[in-house]
GROMACS .gro file of C-alpha atoms in nm:
model
  377
    1MET     CA    1   9.289   3.619  14.588
    2HIS     CA    2   9.364   3.325  14.828
    3CYS     CA    3   9.148   3.480  15.102
    4ARG     CA    4   8.836   3.281  15.004
    5PRO     CA    5   8.985   2.928  15.049
    6ILE     CA    6   9.118   3.027  15.391
    7ARG     CA    7   8.781   3.170  15.487
    8LYS     CA    8   8.604   2.851  15.369
    9LYS     CA    9   8.851   2.633  15.557
   10PHE     CA   10   8.802   2.851  15.865
   11LYS     CA   11   8.423   2.807  15.849
   12ASP     CA   12   8.448   2.429  15.801
   13THR     CA   13   8.690   2.395  16.091
   14LYS     CA   14   8.473   2.613  16.313
   15LYS     CA   15   8.168   2.402  16.227
   16SER     CA   16   8.356   2.082  16.308
   17CYS     CA   17   8.473   2.226  16.641
   18THR     CA   18   8.121   2.333  16.728
   19ALA     CA   19   7.994   1.980  16.662
   20ASP     CA   20   8.272   1.819  16.867
   21ILE     CA   21   8.281   2.068  17.155
   22GLY     CA   22   8.055   1.854  17.372
   23VAL     CA   23   8.255   1.540  17.312
   24GLY     CA   24   8.570   1.665  17.480
   25GLY     CA   25   8.689   1.975  17.311
   26CYS     CA   26   8.787   2.084  16.963
   27PRO     CA   27   9.087   1.901  16.830
   28GLY     CA   28   9.149   2.175  16.563
   29GLN     CA   29   9.125   2.470  16.799
   30ASN     CA   30   9.480   2.578  16.734
   31GLU     CA   31   9.430   2.543  16.363
   32VAL     CA   32   9.120   2.762  16.381
   33ARG     CA   33   9.311   3.024  16.570
   34GLU     CA   34   9.589   3.022  16.314
   35LEU     CA   35   9.342   3.045  16.028
   36GLY     CA   36   9.168   3.340  16.198
   37GLN     CA   37   9.495   3.522  16.239
   38LYS     CA   38   9.578   3.463  15.874
   39LEU     CA   39   9.233   3.590  15.776
   40VAL     CA   40   9.277   3.907  15.982
   41SER     CA   41   9.621   3.962  15.830
   42ILE     CA   42   9.494   3.911  15.475
   43THR     CA   43   9.196   4.142  15.539
   44GLY     CA   44   9.431   4.412  15.666
   45ASP     CA   45   9.652   4.374  15.361
   46LEU     CA   46   9.344   4.391  15.138
   47VAL     CA   47   9.218   4.709  15.306
   48GLN     CA   48   9.564   4.864  15.283
   49PHE     CA   49   9.587   4.766  14.915
   50GLU     CA   50   9.246   4.916  14.836
   51GLN     CA   51   9.332   5.234  15.026
   52GLY     CA   52   9.655   5.265  14.826
   53LYS     CA   53   9.465   5.216  14.502
   54MET     CA   54   9.208   5.477  14.608
   55ALA     CA   55   9.482   5.726  14.703
   56GLU     CA   56   9.659   5.663  14.372
   57PHE     CA   57   9.332   5.720  14.181
   58ILE     CA   58   9.260   6.043  14.371
   59GLU     CA   59   9.612   6.169  14.305
   60THR     CA   60   9.587   6.082  13.934
   61PHE     CA   61   9.244   6.246  13.911
   62ARG     CA   62   9.372   6.557  14.088
   63SER     CA   63   9.669   6.577  13.851
   64GLN     CA   64   9.451   6.530  13.541
   65LEU     CA   65   9.198   6.782  13.671
   66GLY     CA   66   9.473   7.039  13.724
   67LYS     CA   67   9.605   6.981  13.373
   68ALA     CA   68   9.253   7.009  13.231
   69ILE     CA   69   9.194   7.338  13.414
   70ILE     CA   70   9.528   7.477  13.290
   71PHE     CA   71   9.444   7.362  12.935
   72LEU     CA   72   9.100   7.525  12.952
   73VAL     CA   73   9.252   7.849  13.080
   74PHE     CA   74   9.506   7.857  12.796
   75LEU     CA   75   9.236   7.757  12.545
   76SER     CA   76   9.012   8.039  12.668
   77LEU     CA   77   9.295   8.291  12.646
   78PHE     CA   78   9.387   8.169  12.297
   79THR     CA   79   9.023   8.183  12.184
   80ILE     CA   80   8.974   8.533  12.323
   81THR     CA   81   9.298   8.652  12.160
   82LEU     CA   82   9.204   8.490  11.830
   83LEU     CA   83   8.854   8.641  11.837
   84TYR     CA   84   8.993   8.984  11.920
   85THR     CA   85   9.262   8.969  11.651
   86ALA     CA   86   9.051   8.808  11.379
   87ILE     CA   87   8.710   8.966  11.436
   88ILE     CA   88   8.679   9.228  11.712
   89LYS     CA   89   8.986   9.434  11.614
   90PRO     CA   90   8.900   9.448  11.239
   91LEU     CA   91   8.537   9.533  11.321
   92LYS     CA   92   8.662   9.810  11.548
   93MET     CA   93   8.871   9.935  11.257
   94VAL     CA   94   8.559   9.931  11.037
   95GLU     CA   95   8.368  10.123  11.305
   96ASN     CA   96   8.640  10.390  11.330
   97ALA     CA   97   8.662  10.413  10.950
   98ALA     CA   98   8.283  10.456  10.930
   99ILE     CA   99   8.308  10.742  11.180
  100ASP     CA  100   8.582  10.898  10.964
  101ILE     CA  101   8.360  10.865  10.655
  102ALA     CA  102   8.078  11.042  10.838
  103ALA     CA  103   8.329  11.321  10.908
  104GLY     CA  104   8.421  11.339  10.539
  105THR     CA  105   8.749  11.145  10.545
  106PHE     CA  106   8.766  10.854  10.300
  107SER     CA  107   9.040  10.600  10.367
  108GLU     CA  108   9.055  10.232  10.275
  109LEU     CA  109   9.139   9.966  10.534
  110PRO     CA  110   9.436   9.729  10.499
  111VAL     CA  111   9.327   9.376  10.404
  112ASP     CA  112   9.522   9.084  10.555
  113GLU     CA  113   9.497   8.797  10.306
  114LYS     CA  114   9.549   8.544  10.588
  115LYS     CA  115   9.229   8.644  10.767
  116GLY     CA  116   8.969   8.473  10.556
  117GLU     CA  117   8.681   8.529  10.798
  118ILE     CA  118   8.694   8.908  10.790
  119ARG     CA  119   8.871   8.958  10.456
  120SER     CA  120   8.551   8.968  10.249
  121ILE     CA  121   8.398   9.226  10.487
  122LEU     CA  122   8.704   9.452  10.460
  123ARG     CA  123   8.707   9.421  10.082
  124ALA     CA  124   8.336   9.507  10.063
  125PHE     CA  125   8.397   9.804  10.294
  126ASN     CA  126   8.685   9.926  10.077
  127ARG     CA  127   8.466   9.897   9.766
  128MET     CA  128   8.200  10.101   9.944
  129VAL     CA  129   8.458  10.364  10.045
  130LYS     CA  130   8.583  10.389   9.687
  131GLU     CA  131   8.230  10.422   9.547
  132LEU     CA  132   8.137  10.682   9.809
  133GLU     CA  133   8.450  10.880   9.732
  134GLU     CA  134   8.375  10.870   9.359
  135GLN     CA  135   8.013  10.972   9.417
  136GLN     CA  136   8.120  11.258   9.643
  137GLU     CA  137   8.368  11.373   9.379
  138GLN     CA  138   8.097  11.355   9.113
  139LEU     CA  139   7.857  11.550   9.334
  140PHE     CA  140   8.123  11.812   9.399
  141GLN     CA  141   8.201  11.828   9.028
  142ALA     CA  142   7.830  11.862   8.942
  143LYS     CA  143   7.784  12.147   9.191
  144LYS     CA  144   8.095  12.317   9.062
  145LEU     CA  145   7.980  12.284   8.701
  146SER     CA  146   7.637  12.415   8.794
  147SER     CA  147   7.787  12.722   8.962
  148ILE     CA  148   8.028  12.782   8.675
  149GLY     CA  149   7.745  12.735   8.425
  150THR     CA  150   7.532  13.000   8.595
  151LEU     CA  151   7.825  13.242   8.609
  152ALA     CA  152   7.923  13.162   8.250
  153SER     CA  153   7.572  13.226   8.122
  154GLU     CA  154   7.552  13.567   8.288
  155THR     CA  155   7.905  13.660   8.180
  156ALA     CA  156   7.851  13.544   7.821
  157HIS     CA  157   7.541  13.758   7.778
  158GLN     CA  158   7.726  14.062   7.913
  159ILE     CA  159   8.028  14.005   7.687
  160ASN     CA  160   7.834  13.916   7.373
  161ASN     CA  161   7.699  14.266   7.295
  162PRO     CA  162   8.036  14.447   7.323
  163LEU     CA  163   8.196  14.176   7.107
  164ASN     CA  164   7.931  14.223   6.839
  165ASN     CA  165   7.993  14.599   6.841
  166ILE     CA  166   8.371  14.547   6.817
  167ALA     CA  167   8.331  14.299   6.531
  168THR     CA  168   8.094  14.528   6.339
  169SER     CA  169   8.317  14.832   6.385
  170CYS     CA  170   8.626  14.634   6.284
  171GLN     CA  171   8.462  14.505   5.965
  172LEU     CA  172   8.346  14.857   5.873
  173ALA     CA  173   8.697  14.989   5.934
  174LEU     CA  174   8.843  14.713   5.716
  175SER     CA  175   8.607  14.796   5.432
  176GLU     CA  176   8.708  15.164   5.448
  177ALA     CA  177   9.082  15.109   5.501
  178ASP     CA  178   9.328  15.169   5.222
  179LYS     CA  179   9.535  14.852   5.199
  180ASP     CA  180   9.801  15.016   4.986
  181HIS     CA  181   9.868  15.322   5.199
  182ASN     CA  182   9.805  15.174   5.546
  183PRO     CA  183   9.904  14.803   5.534
  184MET     CA  184   9.996  14.796   5.904
  185VAL     CA  185   9.656  14.932   6.005
  186VAL     CA  186   9.486  14.672   5.787
  187ARG     CA  187   9.689  14.390   5.944
  188MET     CA  188   9.601  14.514   6.291
  189LEU     CA  189   9.232  14.537   6.201
  190GLU     CA  190   9.243  14.182   6.059
  191THR     CA  191   9.405  14.059   6.380
  192ILE     CA  192   9.136  14.235   6.585
  193ASN     CA  193   8.868  14.076   6.367
  194GLN     CA  194   9.017  13.725   6.403
  195GLU     CA  195   9.054  13.755   6.779
  196THR     CA  196   8.700  13.892   6.807
  197GLU     CA  197   8.572  13.588   6.617
  198ARG     CA  198   8.766  13.359   6.852
  199ALA     CA  199   8.622  13.539   7.153
  200GLY     CA  200   8.278  13.502   6.997
  201GLU     CA  201   8.331  13.125   6.967
  202ILE     CA  202   8.421  13.111   7.336
  203VAL     CA  203   8.106  13.305   7.425
  204ARG     CA  204   7.894  13.073   7.211
  205GLY     CA  205   8.056  12.779   7.386
  206LEU     CA  206   7.970  12.935   7.721
  207LEU     CA  207   7.608  12.981   7.621
  208GLU     CA  208   7.588  12.627   7.485
  209PHE     CA  209   7.746  12.489   7.802
  210SER     CA  210   7.506  12.671   8.035
  211ARG     CA  211   7.189  12.623   7.831
  212ALA     CA  212   6.930  12.360   7.930
  213GLN     CA  213   6.937  12.083   7.671
  214THR     CA  214   6.676  11.834   7.559
  215PHE     CA  215   6.793  11.474   7.570
  216SER     CA  216   6.601  11.233   7.349
  217LEU     CA  217   6.682  10.892   7.496
  218GLN     CA  218   6.639  10.574   7.297
  219ALA     CA  219   6.773  10.220   7.286
  220TYR     CA  220   7.066  10.223   7.045
  221PRO     CA  221   7.362   9.990   6.975
  222LEU     CA  222   7.690  10.130   7.102
  223HIS     CA  223   7.889   9.990   6.808
  224LYS     CA  224   7.686  10.210   6.568
  225VAL     CA  225   7.762  10.518   6.779
  226VAL     CA  226   8.134  10.439   6.777
  227SER     CA  227   8.123  10.363   6.404
  228ARG     CA  228   7.981  10.710   6.344
  229VAL     CA  229   8.253  10.862   6.564
  230GLN     CA  230   8.517  10.666   6.374
  231GLN     CA  231   8.392  10.807   6.042
  232LEU     CA  232   8.393  11.164   6.172
  233VAL     CA  233   8.737  11.148   6.330
  234SER     CA  234   8.917  10.948   6.059
  235SER     CA  235   9.013  11.261   5.864
  236GLU     CA  236   9.163  11.413   6.180
  237VAL     CA  237   9.394  11.120   6.261
  238PRO     CA  238   9.751  11.201   6.149
  239ALA     CA  239   9.976  10.948   5.983
  240GLY     CA  240  10.147  10.724   6.236
  241ILE     CA  241   9.856  10.721   6.480
  242THR     CA  242   9.639  10.408   6.479
  243LEU     CA  243   9.278  10.401   6.594
  244GLU     CA  244   9.173  10.068   6.749
  245VAL     CA  245   8.805   9.988   6.804
  246ASP     CA  246   8.666   9.690   6.996
  247ILE     CA  247   8.293   9.722   7.067
  248PRO     CA  248   8.069   9.413   7.118
  249GLN     CA  249   7.756   9.430   6.905
  250ASP     CA  250   7.526   9.317   7.188
  251ILE     CA  251   7.577   9.633   7.396
  252ILE     CA  252   7.258   9.839   7.373
  253LEU     CA  253   7.241  10.170   7.560
  254ARG     CA  254   6.956  10.408   7.637
  255ILE     CA  255   7.113  10.732   7.516
  256ASP     CA  256   7.076  11.046   7.314
  257VAL     CA  257   7.263  10.928   7.006
  258GLN     CA  258   7.376  11.266   6.874
  259LYS     CA  259   7.504  11.392   7.208
  260THR     CA  260   7.680  11.063   7.286
  261VAL     CA  261   7.853  11.088   6.947
  262GLU     CA  262   7.956  11.442   7.042
  263ALA     CA  263   8.099  11.325   7.377
  264LEU     CA  264   8.302  11.038   7.228
  265LEU     CA  265   8.417  11.261   6.941
  266ASN     CA  266   8.548  11.516   7.192
  267LEU     CA  267   8.741  11.243   7.373
  268CYS     CA  268   8.892  11.115   7.046
  269ILE     CA  269   8.998  11.464   6.937
  270ASN     CA  270   9.145  11.519   7.283
  271ALA     CA  271   9.340  11.191   7.245
  272ILE     CA  272   9.469  11.293   6.900
  273GLN     CA  273   9.592  11.626   7.035
  274ALA     CA  274   9.758  11.449   7.330
  275ILE     CA  275   9.986  11.255   7.091
  276SER     CA  276  10.212  11.537   6.983
  277GLU     CA  277  10.463  11.318   6.804
  278PRO     CA  278  10.357  10.996   6.623
  279PRO     CA  279  10.369  10.702   6.639
  280GLY     CA  280  10.085  10.658   6.881
  281ARG     CA  281   9.771  10.459   6.947
  282ILE     CA  282   9.412  10.552   7.033
  283SER     CA  283   9.184  10.278   7.159
  284ILE     CA  284   8.804  10.274   7.199
  285LYS     CA  285   8.682   9.966   7.386
  286ALA     CA  286   8.368   9.861   7.570
  287ASP     CA  287   8.237   9.573   7.777
  288LYS     CA  288   7.964   9.497   8.029
  289ASP     CA  289   8.045   9.534   8.397
  290GLY     CA  290   8.019   9.252   8.650
  291SER     CA  291   7.660   9.336   8.744
  292GLY     CA  292   7.538   9.320   8.386
  293ASN     CA  293   7.355   9.652   8.433
  294ASN     CA  294   7.611   9.892   8.285
  295ALA     CA  295   7.844   9.927   7.991
  296VAL     CA  296   8.200  10.041   8.056
  297ILE     CA  297   8.351  10.239   7.767
  298THR     CA  298   8.720  10.334   7.765
  299VAL     CA  299   8.892  10.584   7.537
  300SER     CA  300   9.268  10.565   7.588
  301ASP     CA  301   9.576  10.707   7.419
  302THR     CA  302   9.952  10.674   7.438
  303GLY     CA  303  10.005  11.049   7.451
  304ALA     CA  304  10.183  11.281   7.691
  305GLY     CA  305   9.954  11.209   7.986
  306ILE     CA  306   9.828  11.452   8.249
  307GLU     CA  307  10.009  11.586   8.553
  308LYS     CA  308   9.875  11.443   8.879
  309GLU     CA  309   9.785  11.786   9.018
  310ASN     CA  310   9.573  11.858   8.707
  311LEU     CA  311   9.357  11.544   8.725
  312GLN     CA  312   9.117  11.701   8.976
  313LYS     CA  313   9.061  12.001   8.745
  314ILE     CA  314   9.040  11.818   8.412
  315PHE     CA  315   8.659  11.848   8.383
  316ASP     CA  316   8.647  12.214   8.488
  317PRO     CA  317   8.524  12.451   8.214
  318PHE     CA  318   8.809  12.646   8.049
  319PHE     CA  319   9.078  12.436   8.214
  320THR     CA  320   9.323  12.322   7.948
  321THR     CA  321   9.692  12.249   7.914
  322LYS     CA  322   9.680  12.309   7.537
  323ASN     CA  323   9.761  12.628   7.353
  324ALA     CA  324   9.484  12.864   7.242
  325GLU     CA  325   9.473  12.720   6.889
  326ASN     CA  326   9.379  12.370   7.009
  327GLY     CA  327   9.079  12.449   7.225
  328THR     CA  328   8.905  12.658   7.487
  329GLY     CA  329   8.888  12.398   7.764
  330LEU     CA  330   8.516  12.331   7.729
  331GLY     CA  331   8.535  11.992   7.554
  332LEU     CA  332   8.582  11.769   7.860
  333ALA     CA  333   8.332  11.970   8.064
  334VAL     CA  334   8.077  11.909   7.787
  335VAL     CA  335   8.162  11.537   7.788
  336TYR     CA  336   8.112  11.521   8.164
  337GLY     CA  337   7.777  11.699   8.140
  338ILE     CA  338   7.645  11.481   7.855
  339ILE     CA  339   7.733  11.156   8.030
  340LYS     CA  340   7.597  11.273   8.366
  341LYS     CA  341   7.262  11.372   8.215
  342GLN     CA  342   7.232  11.020   8.074
  343HIS     CA  343   7.276  10.876   8.426
  344GLY     CA  344   7.637  10.780   8.363
  345THR     CA  345   7.977  10.857   8.515
  346THR     CA  346   8.309  10.974   8.371
  347ARG     CA  347   8.649  10.900   8.524
  348VAL     CA  348   9.002  10.979   8.411
  349ASP     CA  349   9.325  10.791   8.485
  350SER     CA  350   9.656  10.923   8.362
  351GLU     CA  351  10.026  10.924   8.427
  352LYS     CA  352  10.265  11.178   8.286
  353GLY     CA  353  10.447  11.034   7.985
  354LYS     CA  354  10.239  10.713   7.976
  355GLY     CA  355   9.907  10.822   7.828
  356THR     CA  356   9.552  10.881   7.947
  357ARG     CA  357   9.240  10.667   7.983
  358PHE     CA  358   8.885  10.803   8.010
  359THR     CA  359   8.632  10.555   8.149
  360ILE     CA  360   8.261  10.612   8.087
  361THR     CA  361   7.991  10.404   8.256
  362LEU     CA  362   7.638  10.412   8.108
  363PRO     CA  363   7.327  10.205   8.191
  364LEU     CA  364   7.246   9.917   7.957
  365SER     CA  365   6.907   9.895   7.788
  366HIS     CA  366   6.775   9.541   7.843
  367GLU     CA  367   6.473   9.584   7.622
  368LYS     CA  368   6.368   9.792   7.329
  369GLU     CA  369   6.225  10.123   7.445
  370GLU     CA  370   6.051  10.405   7.265
  371THR     CA  371   6.219  10.740   7.224
  372GLU     CA  372   6.146  10.952   7.526
  373PRO     CA  373   6.257  11.316   7.558
  374LEU     CA  374   6.434  11.408   7.878
  375ILE     CA  375   6.486  11.777   7.958
  376GLU     CA  376   6.745  11.857   8.219
  377SER     CA  377   6.915  12.179   8.312
   0.00000   0.00000   0.00000
């Protein structure tokens, strides 16, 4: 600013006046006075200017500080809302669902695909819920089968003796009957004999179902088991029904070979009977699951399917939707028992008119093991 030249001129003039004051006065006294007044005026302007700048800075700072506080408040509210919506609320849902599970209610949680942070947790929780529900169903089924097996064993023993007496008496009566003079009596006796034999088969099935069995487990290729099943069932497959098999040769299971053949054979016969009118297709497939610890075997058909209300009862002994000529209802219960005793699981999926799929999961054998008997009741 031009304040410095005036100040310098003022000092020089003052010095000159001081030197000449004894000689007769200061010739530039008026000039000094004028310069002093200018200096005072400029200093006042400068102070006023600086005060204005300071006031402007304070006002700007106050405005910016207010905006920053408002921004921080909104940011905090947004962050809290986001945390509640994205994390706290879903975790609260998980907590409530866990309480429901403890109370025996299994329900999956909705997964919002947009919430990537919590999505994996909800999916894992839903997988856990599904597995727990399946395990509870299997436990319930096992207890039910155990109770039915005990009852069946006692009932079978009580029924067996009267049946033997009826069969013996009927055969004696047939041998003594005169077929020419009493043909109606002979036909009735033959009917009694046939029905007694059928009742005897049911009793034998009951005893077999309830009896403790020895399982001889060994490492064995699944494709050889299925090949044996294919040979046994080939004569039972009607024209127009195709049997498709897709079993990898590297799947080795630790199983009782004979009983596993029996289980798969029962499922194949069940599939054949489900296709009442060819054409149709039966498929036996297998693969390893994602963990690499189990084999997943599926036996599916394009038959009539199963009513939804019957799916929960499908593994119950003596439950069947077939007529008396096609079975007693023990086949699927036997399948369930065989797979369970080999540390596996059995599941059924079906829709009326669209076919049925049985899914069996069995542990893989990762190394060759010696045959080892396993007795379970």
